[in-house]
Amino acid sequence: MKKGLFITFEGGDGSGKTTQINLLKDYLKSKNIEAITVREPGGVSISEKIRCLILDNQNTDMDKITEMLLYAAARAQLVSQVILPALNQGRAVICDRFVDSSYVYQGFARGLGIDVVQNVNNIATQKLVPDITFFMDIDPTTAMNRRLNCGNPDRLESEGVSFQEKVYEGYIELSKMFPNRIKTINASLGIEEIFSDIKKHTDILLKTFEI
Ligand code: TYD
């Protein structure tokens, strides 16, 4: 049985998730809560291999259903090998992206629809749902420029600004569908201000869990 906390971060490419994930991990540690951090797609050896396949710029002819299934396959391995065991031991898991990314990128931006993505991912995740999700809300053009300054774009980042705009719209829709779970964070603020918002929501969650 799941006893630990499952926290996920979502947002477009270049929305600053990594910095906030590291700050949150340290914050939980200061409260004697051991947290592990993982990223999607990837996180374990098999899933990292799938990641290379998905993000490879040479795979320009990848079908959108293949893409969705590969993300789900990478996720299934990470859930069963790392996330569920850690949660069952009562640890906190902070995951950089989870099913919401598939809803938004494959379901919304690629047009496969939420239902298809949900059906496939119910199998992949064994119906695991995050306790809280932070959506890093930032204008897609600003985020994309930030990201492109940091090196070569991968296959998804090469889709351009109009794709990132659809992704952004998808996150806005999704946060309306799950208003209790998804917390929208103004990610255009400074690092400390962003983190104080995340901390506020986390403190409320910890109280609910009586941690
Ligand atoms: P990554 O370099 O990890 O991006 P980021 O640092 O922004 O998280 O690359 C992951 C890419 O895969 C990113 O463009 C989002 C995309 N993605 C999906 O399309 N579907 C998914 O289910 C997941 C997890 C990621």
mmCIF file with all atom_site columns, N, CA, C and O and ligand atoms in Angstrom, residues 9-18 39-42 51 54-55 67-68 70-72 75 96-106 110 117 121 147 154-157 163-164 167 171, ligand 1:
data_model
loop_
_atom_site.group_PDB
_atom_site.id
_atom_site.type_symbol
_atom_site.label_atom_id
_atom_site.label_alt_id
_atom_site.label_comp_id
_atom_site.label_asym_id
_atom_site.label_entity_id
_atom_site.label_seq_id
_atom_site.pdbx_PDB_ins_code
_atom_site.Cartn_x
_atom_site.Cartn_y
_atom_site.Cartn_z
_atom_site.occupancy
_atom_site.B_iso_or_equiv
_atom_site.pdbx_formal_charge
_atom_site.auth_seq_id
_atom_site.auth_comp_id
_atom_site.auth_asym_id
_atom_site.auth_atom_id
_atom_site.pdbx_PDB_model_num
ATOM   1   N N   . PHE A 1 9   ? 6.057  17.527 -11.130 1.00 0.00 ? 9   PHE A N   1
ATOM   2   C CA  . PHE A 1 9   ? 6.235  18.855 -11.708 1.00 0.00 ? 9   PHE A CA  1
ATOM   3   C C   . PHE A 1 9   ? 5.946  18.776 -13.194 1.00 0.00 ? 9   PHE A C   1
ATOM   4   O O   . PHE A 1 9   ? 6.385  17.840 -13.865 1.00 0.00 ? 9   PHE A O   1
ATOM   5   N N   . GLU A 1 10  ? 5.211  19.763 -13.683 1.00 0.00 ? 10  GLU A N   1
ATOM   6   C CA  . GLU A 1 10  ? 4.846  19.804 -15.099 1.00 0.00 ? 10  GLU A CA  1
ATOM   7   C C   . GLU A 1 10  ? 5.092  21.196 -15.651 1.00 0.00 ? 10  GLU A C   1
ATOM   8   O O   . GLU A 1 10  ? 5.175  22.160 -14.892 1.00 0.00 ? 10  GLU A O   1
ATOM   9   N N   . GLY A 1 11  ? 5.155  21.288 -16.975 1.00 0.00 ? 11  GLY A N   1
ATOM   10  C CA  . GLY A 1 11  ? 5.315  22.582 -17.623 1.00 0.00 ? 11  GLY A CA  1
ATOM   11  C C   . GLY A 1 11  ? 5.979  22.404 -18.975 1.00 0.00 ? 11  GLY A C   1
ATOM   12  O O   . GLY A 1 11  ? 6.510  21.334 -19.277 1.00 0.00 ? 11  GLY A O   1
ATOM   13  N N   . GLY A 1 12  ? 5.944  23.440 -19.768 1.00 0.00 ? 12  GLY A N   1
ATOM   14  C CA  . GLY A 1 12  ? 6.571  23.379 -21.081 1.00 0.00 ? 12  GLY A CA  1
ATOM   15  C C   . GLY A 1 12  ? 8.085  23.270 -20.953 1.00 0.00 ? 12  GLY A C   1
ATOM   16  O O   . GLY A 1 12  ? 8.637  23.371 -19.852 1.00 0.00 ? 12  GLY A O   1
ATOM   17  N N   . ASP A 1 13  ? 8.739  23.093 -22.096 1.00 0.00 ? 13  ASP A N   1
ATOM   18  C CA  . ASP A 1 13  ? 10.196 22.983 -22.083 1.00 0.00 ? 13  ASP A CA  1
ATOM   19  C C   . ASP A 1 13  ? 10.790 24.327 -21.657 1.00 0.00 ? 13  ASP A C   1
ATOM   20  O O   . ASP A 1 13  ? 10.381 25.371 -22.139 1.00 0.00 ? 13  ASP A O   1
ATOM   21  N N   . GLY A 1 14  ? 11.749 24.282 -20.705 1.00 0.00 ? 14  GLY A N   1
ATOM   22  C CA  . GLY A 1 14  ? 12.395 25.510 -20.250 1.00 0.00 ? 14  GLY A CA  1
ATOM   23  C C   . GLY A 1 14  ? 11.605 26.272 -19.195 1.00 0.00 ? 14  GLY A C   1
ATOM   24  O O   . GLY A 1 14  ? 11.821 27.459 -18.980 1.00 0.00 ? 14  GLY A O   1
ATOM   25  N N   . SER A 1 15  ? 10.681 25.577 -18.502 1.00 0.00 ? 15  SER A N   1
ATOM   26  C CA  . SER A 1 15  ? 9.857  26.287 -17.508 1.00 0.00 ? 15  SER A CA  1
ATOM   27  C C   . SER A 1 15  ? 10.489 26.322 -16.108 1.00 0.00 ? 15  SER A C   1
ATOM   28  O O   . SER A 1 15  ? 9.886  26.845 -15.178 1.00 0.00 ? 15  SER A O   1
ATOM   29  N N   . GLY A 1 16  ? 11.702 25.781 -15.975 1.00 0.00 ? 16  GLY A N   1
ATOM   30  C CA  . GLY A 1 16  ? 12.439 25.905 -14.709 1.00 0.00 ? 16  GLY A CA  1
ATOM   31  C C   . GLY A 1 16  ? 12.088 24.869 -13.662 1.00 0.00 ? 16  GLY A C   1
ATOM   32  O O   . GLY A 1 16  ? 12.235 25.106 -12.462 1.00 0.00 ? 16  GLY A O   1
ATOM   33  N N   . LYS A 1 17  ? 11.660 23.678 -14.084 1.00 0.00 ? 17  LYS A N   1
ATOM   34  C CA  . LYS A 1 17  ? 11.256 22.639 -13.123 1.00 0.00 ? 17  LYS A CA  1
ATOM   35  C C   . LYS A 1 17  ? 12.426 22.141 -12.280 1.00 0.00 ? 17  LYS A C   1
ATOM   36  O O   . LYS A 1 17  ? 12.286 21.937 -11.084 1.00 0.00 ? 17  LYS A O   1
ATOM   37  N N   . THR A 1 18  ? 13.577 21.939 -12.938 1.00 0.00 ? 18  THR A N   1
ATOM   38  C CA  . THR A 1 18  ? 14.696 21.270 -12.251 1.00 0.00 ? 18  THR A CA  1
ATOM   39  C C   . THR A 1 18  ? 15.155 22.028 -11.002 1.00 0.00 ? 18  THR A C   1
ATOM   40  O O   . THR A 1 18  ? 15.356 21.422 -9.946  1.00 0.00 ? 18  THR A O   1
ATOM   41  N N   . ARG A 1 39  ? 13.144 11.521 -13.258 1.00 0.00 ? 39  ARG A N   1
ATOM   42  C CA  . ARG A 1 39  ? 12.633 12.306 -14.387 1.00 0.00 ? 39  ARG A CA  1
ATOM   43  C C   . ARG A 1 39  ? 12.000 11.378 -15.423 1.00 0.00 ? 39  ARG A C   1
ATOM   44  O O   . ARG A 1 39  ? 12.335 10.206 -15.529 1.00 0.00 ? 39  ARG A O   1
ATOM   45  N N   . GLU A 1 40  ? 11.078 11.980 -16.162 1.00 0.00 ? 40  GLU A N   1
ATOM   46  C CA  . GLU A 1 40  ? 10.433 11.249 -17.258 1.00 0.00 ? 40  GLU A CA  1
ATOM   47  C C   . GLU A 1 40  ? 10.673 11.959 -18.579 1.00 0.00 ? 40  GLU A C   1
ATOM   48  O O   . GLU A 1 40  ? 10.670 13.195 -18.594 1.00 0.00 ? 40  GLU A O   1
ATOM   49  N N   . PRO A 1 41  ? 10.788 11.290 -19.703 1.00 0.00 ? 41  PRO A N   1
ATOM   50  C CA  . PRO A 1 41  ? 10.965 9.845  -19.760 1.00 0.00 ? 41  PRO A CA  1
ATOM   51  C C   . PRO A 1 41  ? 12.372 9.483  -19.287 1.00 0.00 ? 41  PRO A C   1
ATOM   52  O O   . PRO A 1 41  ? 13.308 10.228 -19.526 1.00 0.00 ? 41  PRO A O   1
ATOM   53  N N   . GLY A 1 42  ? 12.506 8.398  -18.565 1.00 0.00 ? 42  GLY A N   1
ATOM   54  C CA  . GLY A 1 42  ? 13.818 7.961  -18.083 1.00 0.00 ? 42  GLY A CA  1
ATOM   55  C C   . GLY A 1 42  ? 13.751 7.504  -16.650 1.00 0.00 ? 42  GLY A C   1
ATOM   56  O O   . GLY A 1 42  ? 12.771 6.903  -16.227 1.00 0.00 ? 42  GLY A O   1
ATOM   57  N N   . ARG A 1 51  ? 13.985 6.652  -23.695 1.00 0.00 ? 51  ARG A N   1
ATOM   58  C CA  . ARG A 1 51  ? 14.100 8.118  -23.834 1.00 0.00 ? 51  ARG A CA  1
ATOM   59  C C   . ARG A 1 51  ? 14.936 8.500  -25.055 1.00 0.00 ? 51  ARG A C   1
ATOM   60  O O   . ARG A 1 51  ? 14.564 9.386  -25.825 1.00 0.00 ? 51  ARG A O   1
ATOM   61  N N   . ILE A 1 54  ? 12.951 8.078  -28.161 1.00 0.00 ? 54  ILE A N   1
ATOM   62  C CA  . ILE A 1 54  ? 11.880 9.064  -28.343 1.00 0.00 ? 54  ILE A CA  1
ATOM   63  C C   . ILE A 1 54  ? 12.441 10.429 -28.754 1.00 0.00 ? 54  ILE A C   1
ATOM   64  O O   . ILE A 1 54  ? 11.884 11.096 -29.617 1.00 0.00 ? 54  ILE A O   1
ATOM   65  N N   . LEU A 1 55  ? 13.514 10.851 -28.081 1.00 0.00 ? 55  LEU A N   1
ATOM   66  C CA  . LEU A 1 55  ? 13.981 12.233 -28.277 1.00 0.00 ? 55  LEU A CA  1
ATOM   67  C C   . LEU A 1 55  ? 14.985 12.375 -29.427 1.00 0.00 ? 55  LEU A C   1
ATOM   68  O O   . LEU A 1 55  ? 15.362 13.489 -29.780 1.00 0.00 ? 55  LEU A O   1
ATOM   69  N N   . GLU A 1 67  ? 4.802  7.153  -30.405 1.00 0.00 ? 67  GLU A N   1
ATOM   70  C CA  . GLU A 1 67  ? 5.359  8.085  -29.420 1.00 0.00 ? 67  GLU A CA  1
ATOM   71  C C   . GLU A 1 67  ? 4.636  7.946  -28.072 1.00 0.00 ? 67  GLU A C   1
ATOM   72  O O   . GLU A 1 67  ? 5.271  7.800  -27.023 1.00 0.00 ? 67  GLU A O   1
ATOM   73  N N   . MET A 1 68  ? 3.294  7.926  -28.123 1.00 0.00 ? 68  MET A N   1
ATOM   74  C CA  . MET A 1 68  ? 2.529  7.812  -26.871 1.00 0.00 ? 68  MET A CA  1
ATOM   75  C C   . MET A 1 68  ? 2.836  6.498  -26.147 1.00 0.00 ? 68  MET A C   1
ATOM   76  O O   . MET A 1 68  ? 2.999  6.469  -24.922 1.00 0.00 ? 68  MET A O   1
ATOM   77  N N   . LEU A 1 70  ? 5.540  4.654  -26.387 1.00 0.00 ? 70  LEU A N   1
ATOM   78  C CA  . LEU A 1 70  ? 6.910  4.634  -25.856 1.00 0.00 ? 70  LEU A CA  1
ATOM   79  C C   . LEU A 1 70  ? 6.995  5.409  -24.538 1.00 0.00 ? 70  LEU A C   1
ATOM   80  O O   . LEU A 1 70  ? 7.650  4.970  -23.588 1.00 0.00 ? 70  LEU A O   1
ATOM   81  N N   . TYR A 1 71  ? 6.332  6.567  -24.477 1.00 0.00 ? 71  TYR A N   1
ATOM   82  C CA  . TYR A 1 71  ? 6.313  7.310  -23.208 1.00 0.00 ? 71  TYR A CA  1
ATOM   83  C C   . TYR A 1 71  ? 5.660  6.449  -22.120 1.00 0.00 ? 71  TYR A C   1
ATOM   84  O O   . TYR A 1 71  ? 6.132  6.410  -20.977 1.00 0.00 ? 71  TYR A O   1
ATOM   85  N N   . ALA A 1 72  ? 4.579  5.760  -22.489 1.00 0.00 ? 72  ALA A N   1
ATOM   86  C CA  . ALA A 1 72  ? 3.881  4.934  -21.499 1.00 0.00 ? 72  ALA A CA  1
ATOM   87  C C   . ALA A 1 72  ? 4.745  3.742  -21.079 1.00 0.00 ? 72  ALA A C   1
ATOM   88  O O   . ALA A 1 72  ? 4.759  3.351  -19.902 1.00 0.00 ? 72  ALA A O   1
ATOM   89  N N   . ARG A 1 75  ? 7.334  4.867  -18.714 1.00 0.00 ? 75  ARG A N   1
ATOM   90  C CA  . ARG A 1 75  ? 6.658  5.175  -17.439 1.00 0.00 ? 75  ARG A CA  1
ATOM   91  C C   . ARG A 1 75  ? 6.351  3.899  -16.657 1.00 0.00 ? 75  ARG A C   1
ATOM   92  O O   . ARG A 1 75  ? 6.558  3.837  -15.440 1.00 0.00 ? 75  ARG A O   1
ATOM   93  N N   . ASP A 1 96  ? 9.874  14.599 -12.208 1.00 0.00 ? 96  ASP A N   1
ATOM   94  C CA  . ASP A 1 96  ? 9.918  15.641 -13.225 1.00 0.00 ? 96  ASP A CA  1
ATOM   95  C C   . ASP A 1 96  ? 9.120  15.124 -14.424 1.00 0.00 ? 96  ASP A C   1
ATOM   96  O O   . ASP A 1 96  ? 9.633  14.334 -15.200 1.00 0.00 ? 96  ASP A O   1
ATOM   97  N N   . ARG A 1 97  ? 7.852  15.500 -14.510 1.00 0.00 ? 97  ARG A N   1
ATOM   98  C CA  . ARG A 1 97  ? 6.858  15.052 -15.497 1.00 0.00 ? 97  ARG A CA  1
ATOM   99  C C   . ARG A 1 97  ? 6.279  13.687 -15.134 1.00 0.00 ? 97  ARG A C   1
ATOM   100 O O   . ARG A 1 97  ? 6.963  12.823 -14.594 1.00 0.00 ? 97  ARG A O   1
ATOM   101 N N   . PHE A 1 98  ? 4.994  13.516 -15.472 1.00 0.00 ? 98  PHE A N   1
ATOM   102 C CA  . PHE A 1 98  ? 4.314  12.222 -15.315 1.00 0.00 ? 98  PHE A CA  1
ATOM   103 C C   . PHE A 1 98  ? 3.185  12.178 -16.342 1.00 0.00 ? 98  PHE A C   1
ATOM   104 O O   . PHE A 1 98  ? 3.292  12.832 -17.392 1.00 0.00 ? 98  PHE A O   1
ATOM   105 N N   . VAL A 1 99  ? 2.101  11.453 -16.070 1.00 0.00 ? 99  VAL A N   1
ATOM   106 C CA  . VAL A 1 99  ? 1.052  11.255 -17.093 1.00 0.00 ? 99  VAL A CA  1
ATOM   107 C C   . VAL A 1 99  ? 0.514  12.574 -17.664 1.00 0.00 ? 99  VAL A C   1
ATOM   108 O O   . VAL A 1 99  ? 0.147  12.645 -18.835 1.00 0.00 ? 99  VAL A O   1
ATOM   109 N N   . ASP A 1 100 ? 0.478  13.631 -16.853 1.00 0.00 ? 100 ASP A N   1
ATOM   110 C CA  . ASP A 1 100 ? -0.046 14.911 -17.362 1.00 0.00 ? 100 ASP A CA  1
ATOM   111 C C   . ASP A 1 100 ? 0.706  15.351 -18.619 1.00 0.00 ? 100 ASP A C   1
ATOM   112 O O   . ASP A 1 100 ? 0.113  15.952 -19.517 1.00 0.00 ? 100 ASP A O   1
ATOM   113 N N   . SER A 1 101 ? 2.024  15.054 -18.683 1.00 0.00 ? 101 SER A N   1
ATOM   114 C CA  . SER A 1 101 ? 2.780  15.409 -19.895 1.00 0.00 ? 101 SER A CA  1
ATOM   115 C C   . SER A 1 101 ? 2.225  14.671 -21.099 1.00 0.00 ? 101 SER A C   1
ATOM   116 O O   . SER A 1 101 ? 2.123  15.236 -22.193 1.00 0.00 ? 101 SER A O   1
ATOM   117 N N   . SER A 1 102 ? 1.848  13.406 -20.911 1.00 0.00 ? 102 SER A N   1
ATOM   118 C CA  . SER A 1 102 ? 1.277  12.652 -22.038 1.00 0.00 ? 102 SER A CA  1
ATOM   119 C C   . SER A 1 102 ? -0.097 13.192 -22.427 1.00 0.00 ? 102 SER A C   1
ATOM   120 O O   . SER A 1 102 ? -0.445 13.261 -23.603 1.00 0.00 ? 102 SER A O   1
ATOM   121 N N   . TYR A 1 103 ? -0.903 13.591 -21.409 1.00 0.00 ? 103 TYR A N   1
ATOM   122 C CA  . TYR A 1 103 ? -2.209 14.199 -21.723 1.00 0.00 ? 103 TYR A CA  1
ATOM   123 C C   . TYR A 1 103 ? -2.008 15.412 -22.617 1.00 0.00 ? 103 TYR A C   1
ATOM   124 O O   . TYR A 1 103 ? -2.704 15.611 -23.605 1.00 0.00 ? 103 TYR A O   1
ATOM   125 N N   . VAL A 1 104 ? -1.037 16.241 -22.210 1.00 0.00 ? 104 VAL A N   1
ATOM   126 C CA  . VAL A 1 104 ? -0.862 17.529 -22.869 1.00 0.00 ? 104 VAL A CA  1
ATOM   127 C C   . VAL A 1 104 ? -0.124 17.408 -24.213 1.00 0.00 ? 104 VAL A C   1
ATOM   128 O O   . VAL A 1 104 ? -0.586 17.924 -25.229 1.00 0.00 ? 104 VAL A O   1
ATOM   129 N N   . TYR A 1 105 ? 1.018  16.702 -24.211 1.00 0.00 ? 105 TYR A N   1
ATOM   130 C CA  . TYR A 1 105 ? 1.828  16.625 -25.439 1.00 0.00 ? 105 TYR A CA  1
ATOM   131 C C   . TYR A 1 105 ? 1.197  15.669 -26.460 1.00 0.00 ? 105 TYR A C   1
ATOM   132 O O   . TYR A 1 105 ? 1.060  16.017 -27.632 1.00 0.00 ? 105 TYR A O   1
ATOM   133 N N   . GLN A 1 106 ? 0.822  14.452 -26.017 1.00 0.00 ? 106 GLN A N   1
ATOM   134 C CA  . GLN A 1 106 ? 0.290  13.483 -26.978 1.00 0.00 ? 106 GLN A CA  1
ATOM   135 C C   . GLN A 1 106 ? -1.234 13.652 -27.144 1.00 0.00 ? 106 GLN A C   1
ATOM   136 O O   . GLN A 1 106 ? -1.751 13.638 -28.256 1.00 0.00 ? 106 GLN A O   1
ATOM   137 N N   . ARG A 1 110 ? -0.628 16.730 -29.876 1.00 0.00 ? 110 ARG A N   1
ATOM   138 C CA  . ARG A 1 110 ? -0.589 15.815 -31.037 1.00 0.00 ? 110 ARG A CA  1
ATOM   139 C C   . ARG A 1 110 ? -1.997 15.405 -31.490 1.00 0.00 ? 110 ARG A C   1
ATOM   140 O O   . ARG A 1 110 ? -2.159 14.756 -32.515 1.00 0.00 ? 110 ARG A O   1
ATOM   141 N N   . VAL A 1 117 ? -5.132 8.439  -24.215 1.00 0.00 ? 117 VAL A N   1
ATOM   142 C CA  . VAL A 1 117 ? -3.932 8.541  -23.377 1.00 0.00 ? 117 VAL A CA  1
ATOM   143 C C   . VAL A 1 117 ? -4.221 7.986  -21.972 1.00 0.00 ? 117 VAL A C   1
ATOM   144 O O   . VAL A 1 117 ? -3.400 7.289  -21.380 1.00 0.00 ? 117 VAL A O   1
ATOM   145 N N   . ASN A 1 121 ? -2.422 4.790  -20.206 1.00 0.00 ? 121 ASN A N   1
ATOM   146 C CA  . ASN A 1 121 ? -1.627 5.101  -19.014 1.00 0.00 ? 121 ASN A CA  1
ATOM   147 C C   . ASN A 1 121 ? -2.183 4.511  -17.729 1.00 0.00 ? 121 ASN A C   1
ATOM   148 O O   . ASN A 1 121 ? -1.449 4.338  -16.759 1.00 0.00 ? 121 ASN A O   1
ATOM   149 N N   . ARG A 1 147 ? 15.275 27.791 -22.936 1.00 0.00 ? 147 ARG A N   1
ATOM   150 C CA  . ARG A 1 147 ? 15.744 26.421 -23.152 1.00 0.00 ? 147 ARG A CA  1
ATOM   151 C C   . ARG A 1 147 ? 16.739 26.348 -24.305 1.00 0.00 ? 147 ARG A C   1
ATOM   152 O O   . ARG A 1 147 ? 17.764 25.676 -24.213 1.00 0.00 ? 147 ARG A O   1
ATOM   153 N N   . ASP A 1 154 ? 16.029 18.882 -28.539 1.00 0.00 ? 154 ASP A N   1
ATOM   154 C CA  . ASP A 1 154 ? 15.731 17.491 -28.892 1.00 0.00 ? 154 ASP A CA  1
ATOM   155 C C   . ASP A 1 154 ? 14.551 17.463 -29.865 1.00 0.00 ? 154 ASP A C   1
ATOM   156 O O   . ASP A 1 154 ? 14.063 18.514 -30.301 1.00 0.00 ? 154 ASP A O   1
ATOM   157 N N   . ARG A 1 155 ? 14.055 16.238 -30.202 1.00 0.00 ? 155 ARG A N   1
ATOM   158 C CA  . ARG A 1 155 ? 13.023 16.113 -31.247 1.00 0.00 ? 155 ARG A CA  1
ATOM   159 C C   . ARG A 1 155 ? 11.751 16.891 -30.903 1.00 0.00 ? 155 ARG A C   1
ATOM   160 O O   . ARG A 1 155 ? 11.154 17.539 -31.752 1.00 0.00 ? 155 ARG A O   1
ATOM   161 N N   . LEU A 1 156 ? 11.344 16.841 -29.608 1.00 0.00 ? 156 LEU A N   1
ATOM   162 C CA  . LEU A 1 156 ? 10.107 17.537 -29.222 1.00 0.00 ? 156 LEU A CA  1
ATOM   163 C C   . LEU A 1 156 ? 10.322 19.061 -29.212 1.00 0.00 ? 156 LEU A C   1
ATOM   164 O O   . LEU A 1 156 ? 9.463  19.809 -29.656 1.00 0.00 ? 156 LEU A O   1
ATOM   165 N N   . GLU A 1 157 ? 11.504 19.468 -28.713 1.00 0.00 ? 157 GLU A N   1
ATOM   166 C CA  . GLU A 1 157 ? 11.772 20.914 -28.662 1.00 0.00 ? 157 GLU A CA  1
ATOM   167 C C   . GLU A 1 157 ? 11.891 21.501 -30.069 1.00 0.00 ? 157 GLU A C   1
ATOM   168 O O   . GLU A 1 157 ? 11.627 22.685 -30.286 1.00 0.00 ? 157 GLU A O   1
ATOM   169 N N   . PHE A 1 163 ? 3.871  24.533 -31.517 1.00 0.00 ? 163 PHE A N   1
ATOM   170 C CA  . PHE A 1 163 ? 3.659  23.300 -30.745 1.00 0.00 ? 163 PHE A CA  1
ATOM   171 C C   . PHE A 1 163 ? 3.700  23.617 -29.239 1.00 0.00 ? 163 PHE A C   1
ATOM   172 O O   . PHE A 1 163 ? 2.852  23.175 -28.473 1.00 0.00 ? 163 PHE A O   1
ATOM   173 N N   . GLN A 1 164 ? 4.671  24.439 -28.845 1.00 0.00 ? 164 GLN A N   1
ATOM   174 C CA  . GLN A 1 164 ? 4.785  24.804 -27.422 1.00 0.00 ? 164 GLN A CA  1
ATOM   175 C C   . GLN A 1 164 ? 3.550  25.598 -26.962 1.00 0.00 ? 164 GLN A C   1
ATOM   176 O O   . GLN A 1 164 ? 3.131  25.501 -25.814 1.00 0.00 ? 164 GLN A O   1
ATOM   177 N N   . VAL A 1 167 ? 0.925  23.076 -26.290 1.00 0.00 ? 167 VAL A N   1
ATOM   178 C CA  . VAL A 1 167 ? 1.263  22.420 -25.026 1.00 0.00 ? 167 VAL A CA  1
ATOM   179 C C   . VAL A 1 167 ? 0.786  23.304 -23.865 1.00 0.00 ? 167 VAL A C   1
ATOM   180 O O   . VAL A 1 167 ? 0.152  22.833 -22.913 1.00 0.00 ? 167 VAL A O   1
ATOM   181 N N   . TYR A 1 171 ? -1.990 22.521 -20.915 1.00 0.00 ? 171 TYR A N   1
ATOM   182 C CA  . TYR A 1 171 ? -1.804 22.572 -19.450 1.00 0.00 ? 171 TYR A CA  1
ATOM   183 C C   . TYR A 1 171 ? -2.900 23.410 -18.789 1.00 0.00 ? 171 TYR A C   1
ATOM   184 O O   . TYR A 1 171 ? -3.364 23.076 -17.702 1.00 0.00 ? 171 TYR A O   1
HETATM 185 P P1  . TYD B 2 .   ? 13.260 16.718 -21.352 1.00 0.00 ? 1   TYD B P1  1
HETATM 186 O O1  . TYD B 2 .   ? 14.590 17.110 -21.897 1.00 0.00 ? 1   TYD B O1  1
HETATM 187 O O2  . TYD B 2 .   ? 13.221 15.832 -20.166 1.00 0.00 ? 1   TYD B O2  1
HETATM 188 O O3  . TYD B 2 .   ? 12.385 18.033 -21.178 1.00 0.00 ? 1   TYD B O3  1
HETATM 189 P P2  . TYD B 2 .   ? 12.148 18.925 -19.905 1.00 0.00 ? 1   TYD B P2  1
HETATM 190 O O4  . TYD B 2 .   ? 13.488 19.246 -19.332 1.00 0.00 ? 1   TYD B O4  1
HETATM 191 O O5  . TYD B 2 .   ? 11.418 20.098 -20.450 1.00 0.00 ? 1   TYD B O5  1
HETATM 192 O O6  . TYD B 2 .   ? 11.286 18.098 -18.984 1.00 0.00 ? 1   TYD B O6  1
HETATM 193 O O7  . TYD B 2 .   ? 12.461 16.052 -22.566 1.00 0.00 ? 1   TYD B O7  1
HETATM 194 C C1  . TYD B 2 .   ? 11.261 15.457 -22.422 1.00 0.00 ? 1   TYD B C1  1
HETATM 195 C C2  . TYD B 2 .   ? 10.384 15.847 -23.599 1.00 0.00 ? 1   TYD B C2  1
HETATM 196 O O8  . TYD B 2 .   ? 9.368  14.858 -23.750 1.00 0.00 ? 1   TYD B O8  1
HETATM 197 C C3  . TYD B 2 .   ? 9.663  17.168 -23.373 1.00 0.00 ? 1   TYD B C3  1
HETATM 198 O O9  . TYD B 2 .   ? 9.629  17.884 -24.604 1.00 0.00 ? 1   TYD B O9  1
HETATM 199 C C4  . TYD B 2 .   ? 8.250  16.763 -23.013 1.00 0.00 ? 1   TYD B C4  1
HETATM 200 C C5  . TYD B 2 .   ? 8.090  15.457 -23.727 1.00 0.00 ? 1   TYD B C5  1
HETATM 201 N N1  . TYD B 2 .   ? 7.148  14.498 -23.110 1.00 0.00 ? 1   TYD B N1  1
HETATM 202 C C6  . TYD B 2 .   ? 6.016  14.093 -23.793 1.00 0.00 ? 1   TYD B C6  1
HETATM 203 O O10 . TYD B 2 .   ? 5.783  14.530 -24.935 1.00 0.00 ? 1   TYD B O10 1
HETATM 204 N N2  . TYD B 2 .   ? 5.188  13.176 -23.228 1.00 0.00 ? 1   TYD B N2  1
HETATM 205 C C7  . TYD B 2 .   ? 5.419  12.633 -22.001 1.00 0.00 ? 1   TYD B C7  1
HETATM 206 O O11 . TYD B 2 .   ? 4.625  11.783 -21.522 1.00 0.00 ? 1   TYD B O11 1
HETATM 207 C C8  . TYD B 2 .   ? 6.611  13.053 -21.302 1.00 0.00 ? 1   TYD B C8  1
HETATM 208 C C9  . TYD B 2 .   ? 6.919  12.489 -19.947 1.00 0.00 ? 1   TYD B C9  1
HETATM 209 C C10 . TYD B 2 .   ? 7.443  13.992 -21.884 1.00 0.00 ? 1   TYD B C10 1
#
